[in-house]
CSV table of C-alpha atoms in Angstrom, one decimal:
chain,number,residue,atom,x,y,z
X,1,UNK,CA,-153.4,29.3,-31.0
X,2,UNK,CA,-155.8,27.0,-29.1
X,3,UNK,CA,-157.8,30.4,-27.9
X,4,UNK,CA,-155.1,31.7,-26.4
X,5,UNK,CA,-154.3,35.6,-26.1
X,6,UNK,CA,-151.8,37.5,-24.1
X,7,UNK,CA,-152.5,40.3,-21.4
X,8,UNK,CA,-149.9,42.3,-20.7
X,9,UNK,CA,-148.4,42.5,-16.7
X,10,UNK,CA,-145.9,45.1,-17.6
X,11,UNK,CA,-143.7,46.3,-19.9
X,12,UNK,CA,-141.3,43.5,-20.8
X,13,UNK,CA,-144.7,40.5,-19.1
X,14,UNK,CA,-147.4,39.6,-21.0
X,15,UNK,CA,-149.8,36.4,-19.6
X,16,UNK,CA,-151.0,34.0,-21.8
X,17,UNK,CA,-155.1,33.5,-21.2
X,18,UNK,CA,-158.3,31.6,-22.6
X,19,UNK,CA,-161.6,31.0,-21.3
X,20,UNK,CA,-160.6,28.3,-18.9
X,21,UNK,CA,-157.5,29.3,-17.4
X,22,UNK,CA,-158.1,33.6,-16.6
X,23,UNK,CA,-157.5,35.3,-13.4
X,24,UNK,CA,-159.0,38.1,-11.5
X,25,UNK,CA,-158.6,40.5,-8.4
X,26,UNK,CA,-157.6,37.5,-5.9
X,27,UNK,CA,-154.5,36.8,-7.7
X,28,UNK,CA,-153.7,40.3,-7.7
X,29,UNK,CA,-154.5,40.8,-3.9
X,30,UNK,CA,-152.4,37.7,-2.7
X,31,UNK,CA,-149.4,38.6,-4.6
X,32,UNK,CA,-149.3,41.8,-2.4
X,33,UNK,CA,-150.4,40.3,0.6
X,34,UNK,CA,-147.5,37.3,0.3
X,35,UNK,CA,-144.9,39.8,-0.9
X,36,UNK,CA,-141.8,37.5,-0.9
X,37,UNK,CA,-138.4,39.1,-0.5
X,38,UNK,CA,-135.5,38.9,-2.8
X,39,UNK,CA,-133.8,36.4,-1.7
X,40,UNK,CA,-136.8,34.3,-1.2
X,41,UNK,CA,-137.2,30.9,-2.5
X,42,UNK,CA,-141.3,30.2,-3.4
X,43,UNK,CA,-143.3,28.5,-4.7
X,44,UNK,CA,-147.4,28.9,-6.1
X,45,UNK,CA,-149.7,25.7,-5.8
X,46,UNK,CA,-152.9,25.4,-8.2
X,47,UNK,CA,-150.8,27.9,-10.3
X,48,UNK,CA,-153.3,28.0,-13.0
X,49,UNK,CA,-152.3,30.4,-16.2
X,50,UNK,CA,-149.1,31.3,-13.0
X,51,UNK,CA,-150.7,34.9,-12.8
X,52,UNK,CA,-149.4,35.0,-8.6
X,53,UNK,CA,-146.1,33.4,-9.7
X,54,UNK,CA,-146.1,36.3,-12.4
X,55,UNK,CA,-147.0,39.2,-10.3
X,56,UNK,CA,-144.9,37.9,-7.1
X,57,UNK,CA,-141.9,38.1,-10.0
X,58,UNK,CA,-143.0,41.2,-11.2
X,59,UNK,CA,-143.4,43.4,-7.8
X,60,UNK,CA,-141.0,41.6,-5.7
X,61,UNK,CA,-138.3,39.6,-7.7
X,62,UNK,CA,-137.9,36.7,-5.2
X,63,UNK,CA,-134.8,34.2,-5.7
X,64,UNK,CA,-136.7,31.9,-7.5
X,65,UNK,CA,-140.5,30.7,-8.3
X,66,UNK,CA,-141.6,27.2,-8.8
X,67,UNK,CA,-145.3,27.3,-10.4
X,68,UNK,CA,-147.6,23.8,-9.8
X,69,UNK,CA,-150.4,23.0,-11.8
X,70,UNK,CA,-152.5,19.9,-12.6
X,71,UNK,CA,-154.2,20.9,-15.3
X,72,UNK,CA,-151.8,20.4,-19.1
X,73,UNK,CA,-153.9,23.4,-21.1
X,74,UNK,CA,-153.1,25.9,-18.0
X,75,UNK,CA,-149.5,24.9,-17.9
X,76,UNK,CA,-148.8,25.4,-21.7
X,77,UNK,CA,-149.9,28.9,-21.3
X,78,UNK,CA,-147.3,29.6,-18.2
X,79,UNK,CA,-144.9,28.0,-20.8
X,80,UNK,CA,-145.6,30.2,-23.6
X,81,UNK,CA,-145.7,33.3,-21.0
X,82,UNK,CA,-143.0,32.3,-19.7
X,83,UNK,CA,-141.0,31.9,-23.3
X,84,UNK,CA,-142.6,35.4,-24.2
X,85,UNK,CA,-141.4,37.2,-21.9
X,86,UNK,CA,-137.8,35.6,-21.3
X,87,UNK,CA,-138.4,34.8,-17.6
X,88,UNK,CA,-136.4,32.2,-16.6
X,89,UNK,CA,-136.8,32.1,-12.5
X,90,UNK,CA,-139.8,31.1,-12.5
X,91,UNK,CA,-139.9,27.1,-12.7
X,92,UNK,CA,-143.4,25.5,-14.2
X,93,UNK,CA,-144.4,22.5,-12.9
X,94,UNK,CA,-147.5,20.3,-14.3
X,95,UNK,CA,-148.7,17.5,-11.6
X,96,UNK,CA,-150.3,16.8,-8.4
X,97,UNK,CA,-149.6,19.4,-5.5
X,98,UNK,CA,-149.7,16.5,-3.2
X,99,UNK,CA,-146.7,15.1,-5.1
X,100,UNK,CA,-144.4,18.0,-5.2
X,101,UNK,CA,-141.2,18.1,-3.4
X,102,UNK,CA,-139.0,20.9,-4.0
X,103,UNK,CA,-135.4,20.7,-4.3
X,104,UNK,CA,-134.7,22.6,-1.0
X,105,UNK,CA,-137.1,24.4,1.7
X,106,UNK,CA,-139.0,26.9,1.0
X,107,UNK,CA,-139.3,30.6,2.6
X,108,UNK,CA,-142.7,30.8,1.1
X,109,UNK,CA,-146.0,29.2,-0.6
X,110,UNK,CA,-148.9,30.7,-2.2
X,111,UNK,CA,-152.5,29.0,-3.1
X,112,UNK,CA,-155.3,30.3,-4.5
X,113,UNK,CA,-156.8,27.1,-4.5
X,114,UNK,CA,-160.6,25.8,-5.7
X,115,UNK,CA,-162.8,27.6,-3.1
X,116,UNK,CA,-166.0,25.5,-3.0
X,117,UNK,CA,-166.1,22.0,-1.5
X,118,UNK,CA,-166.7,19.2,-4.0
X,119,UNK,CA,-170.3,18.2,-3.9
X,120,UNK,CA,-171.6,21.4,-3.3
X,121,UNK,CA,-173.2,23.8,-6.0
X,122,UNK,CA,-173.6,23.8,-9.3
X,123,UNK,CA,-170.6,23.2,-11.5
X,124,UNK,CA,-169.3,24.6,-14.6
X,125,UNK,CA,-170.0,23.0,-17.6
X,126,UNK,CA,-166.0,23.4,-18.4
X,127,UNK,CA,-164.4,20.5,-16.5
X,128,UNK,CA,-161.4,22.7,-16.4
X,129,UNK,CA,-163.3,25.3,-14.8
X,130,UNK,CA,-164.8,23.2,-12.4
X,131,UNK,CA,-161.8,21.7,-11.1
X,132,UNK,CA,-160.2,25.1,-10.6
X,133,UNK,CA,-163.6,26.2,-8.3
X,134,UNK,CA,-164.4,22.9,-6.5
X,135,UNK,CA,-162.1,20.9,-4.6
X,136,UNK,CA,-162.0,18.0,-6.9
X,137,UNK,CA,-158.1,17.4,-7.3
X,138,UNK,CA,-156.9,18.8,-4.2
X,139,UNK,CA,-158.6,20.4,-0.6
X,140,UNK,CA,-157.1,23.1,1.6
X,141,UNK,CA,-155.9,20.0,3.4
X,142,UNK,CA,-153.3,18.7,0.5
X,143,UNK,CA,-152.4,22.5,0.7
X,144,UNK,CA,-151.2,23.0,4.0
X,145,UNK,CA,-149.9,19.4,4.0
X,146,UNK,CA,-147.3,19.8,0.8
X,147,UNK,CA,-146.9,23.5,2.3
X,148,UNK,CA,-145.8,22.0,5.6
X,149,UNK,CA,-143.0,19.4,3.5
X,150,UNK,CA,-141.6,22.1,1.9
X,151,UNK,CA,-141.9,25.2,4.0
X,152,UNK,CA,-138.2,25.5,6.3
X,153,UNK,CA,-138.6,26.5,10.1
X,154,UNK,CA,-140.6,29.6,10.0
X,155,UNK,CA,-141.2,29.9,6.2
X,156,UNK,CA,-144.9,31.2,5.4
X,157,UNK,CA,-148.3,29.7,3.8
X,158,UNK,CA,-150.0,32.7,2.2
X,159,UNK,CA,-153.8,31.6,0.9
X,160,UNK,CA,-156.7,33.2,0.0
X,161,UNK,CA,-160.5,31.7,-0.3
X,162,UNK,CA,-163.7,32.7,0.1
X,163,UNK,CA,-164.6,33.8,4.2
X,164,UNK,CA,-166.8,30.6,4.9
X,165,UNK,CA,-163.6,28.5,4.8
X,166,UNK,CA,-162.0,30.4,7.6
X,167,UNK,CA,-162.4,28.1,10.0
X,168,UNK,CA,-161.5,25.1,7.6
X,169,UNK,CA,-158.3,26.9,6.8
X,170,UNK,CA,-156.9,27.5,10.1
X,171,UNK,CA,-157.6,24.0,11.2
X,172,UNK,CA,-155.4,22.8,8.6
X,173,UNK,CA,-152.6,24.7,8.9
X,174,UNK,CA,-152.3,23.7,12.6
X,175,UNK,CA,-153.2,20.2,11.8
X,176,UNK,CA,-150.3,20.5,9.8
X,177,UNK,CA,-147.8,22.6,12.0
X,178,UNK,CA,-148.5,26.0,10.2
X,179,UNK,CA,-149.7,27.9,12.9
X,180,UNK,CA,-152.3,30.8,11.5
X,181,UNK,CA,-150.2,34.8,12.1
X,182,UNK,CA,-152.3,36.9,10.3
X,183,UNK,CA,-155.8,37.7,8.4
X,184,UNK,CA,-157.2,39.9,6.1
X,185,UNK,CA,-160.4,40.3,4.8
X,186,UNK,CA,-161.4,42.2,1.4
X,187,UNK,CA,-164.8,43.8,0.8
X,188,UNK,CA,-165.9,45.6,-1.7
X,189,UNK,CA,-166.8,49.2,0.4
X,190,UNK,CA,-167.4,49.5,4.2
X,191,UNK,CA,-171.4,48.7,4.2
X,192,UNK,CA,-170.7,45.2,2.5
X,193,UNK,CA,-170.0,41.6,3.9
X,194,UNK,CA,-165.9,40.5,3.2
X,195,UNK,CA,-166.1,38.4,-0.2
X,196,UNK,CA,-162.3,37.4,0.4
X,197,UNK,CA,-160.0,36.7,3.0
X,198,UNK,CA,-156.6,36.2,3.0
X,199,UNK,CA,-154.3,34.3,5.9
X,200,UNK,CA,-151.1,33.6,6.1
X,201,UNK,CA,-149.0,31.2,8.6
X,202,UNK,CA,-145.6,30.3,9.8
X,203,UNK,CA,-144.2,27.0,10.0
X,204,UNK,CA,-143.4,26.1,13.8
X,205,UNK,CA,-144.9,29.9,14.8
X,206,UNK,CA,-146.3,30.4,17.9
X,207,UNK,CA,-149.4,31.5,19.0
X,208,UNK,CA,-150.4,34.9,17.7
X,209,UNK,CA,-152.9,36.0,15.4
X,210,UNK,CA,-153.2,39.5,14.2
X,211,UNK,CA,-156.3,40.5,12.3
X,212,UNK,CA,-155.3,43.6,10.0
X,213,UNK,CA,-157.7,46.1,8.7
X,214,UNK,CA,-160.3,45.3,5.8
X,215,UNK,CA,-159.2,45.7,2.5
X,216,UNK,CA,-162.5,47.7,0.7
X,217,UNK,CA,-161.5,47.4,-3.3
X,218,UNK,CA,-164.3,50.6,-4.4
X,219,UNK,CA,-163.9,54.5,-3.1
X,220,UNK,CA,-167.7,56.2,-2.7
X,221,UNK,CA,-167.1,57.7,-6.0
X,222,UNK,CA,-166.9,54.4,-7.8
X,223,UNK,CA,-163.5,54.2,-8.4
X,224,UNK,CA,-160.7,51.7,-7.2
X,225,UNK,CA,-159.7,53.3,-3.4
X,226,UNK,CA,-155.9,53.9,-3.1
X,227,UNK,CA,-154.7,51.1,-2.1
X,228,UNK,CA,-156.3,49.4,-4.9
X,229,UNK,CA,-155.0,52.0,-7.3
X,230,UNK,CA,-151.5,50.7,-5.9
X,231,UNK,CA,-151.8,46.7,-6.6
X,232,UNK,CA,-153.3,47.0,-9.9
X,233,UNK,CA,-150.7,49.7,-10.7
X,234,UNK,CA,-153.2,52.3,-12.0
């Protein structure tokens, strides 16, 4: 089926993958780091094969989900997940983040969006691939813009990118009235430079931003620490 195969989440969730459209330890680490409640109403940008929309749905049950993506091929998949697994509060959306408007305001977004500016480094040979890593469709500018339209009075922007956008990411959000609350950054054990950092900010907040302690993803023996153990589910 077009190179498609199916992972499974959990019991009753399996995602539909292919060499374009995967997902690794980001998705899984933003998911937790978001966690929307249940009554929340959210919705994932740049949703890809919807692996955050997935997990958010799996660990949390939120309200409802809607999923955006650009690109047709990643969209089909959340389709067929979606029909596989018989989830139906989870809406998938193919088109321009900078177009979407959902039908009421938000309590929550979530992006994993491209983490490299276009222009810069080498790109994939995969033009899908290439738009999902380099900021050729959308920047963390659209993000926070169509987070800002959507969000209600104090609803959040949850994002993730690599730790060199930092700086690009906060201006944004207050650029766009999403004033930056907290930060994490994820490293792989304590002797290693952060390859990930997450930040999240409220709409209409107030100045405050709390810097949690690093996230390290490998124990000295090798293995996944504890907390990593938890978000995988191991």
């Amino acid at each position: 089926m077009n190179g498609f195969t199916f992972e499974r989440l959990s019991d009753t969730i399996e995602i539909c993958i292919s060499a374009e459209h995967r997902f690794g330890t980001d998705a899984f680490l933003l998911a937790d780091f978001a966690a929307p409640r249940h009554k929340d109403h959210v919705c994932d940008l740049c949703t890809g094969s919807g692996i955050i929309a997935l997990l958010m749905y799996r660990n949390f049950r939120p309200a409802h989900i809607d999923a955006v993506e650009i690109q047709n091929t990643a969209h089909q998949q959340l389709l067929l997940t979606l029909e596989r697994s018989e989830i139906s509060c989870i809406t998938p959306i193919l088109g321009d983040l900078k177009d979407y408007r959902s039908e009421k305001e938000l309590d929550l977004v979530t992006c994993n969006p491209p983490y490299k500016l276009d222009g810069t480094g080498a790109k994939n040979d995969s033009k899908a691939a290439a738009i999902a890593r380099h900021e050729m469709l959308c920047t963390i500018g659209d993000v926070c813009s169509t987070a800002a339209k959507n969000l209600k009075y104090g609803g959040r922007l949850c994002i993730c990118n690599r730790p060199e956008r930092l700086c690009d990411i906060m201006m944004s959000m207050r650029e766009n009235g999403i004033e930056p609350k907290r930060v994490r950054f994820v490293s792989k054990n304590p002797y290693t430079s952060p390859w990930l950092v997450m930040a999240e900010g409220r709409k209409g907040g107030n100045p405050f931003l709390k810097v949690e302690p690093q996230l390290y993803t490998t124990a000295e023996n090798g293995e996944y620490t504890e907390e990593m153990k938890r978000i995988y589910r191991l």
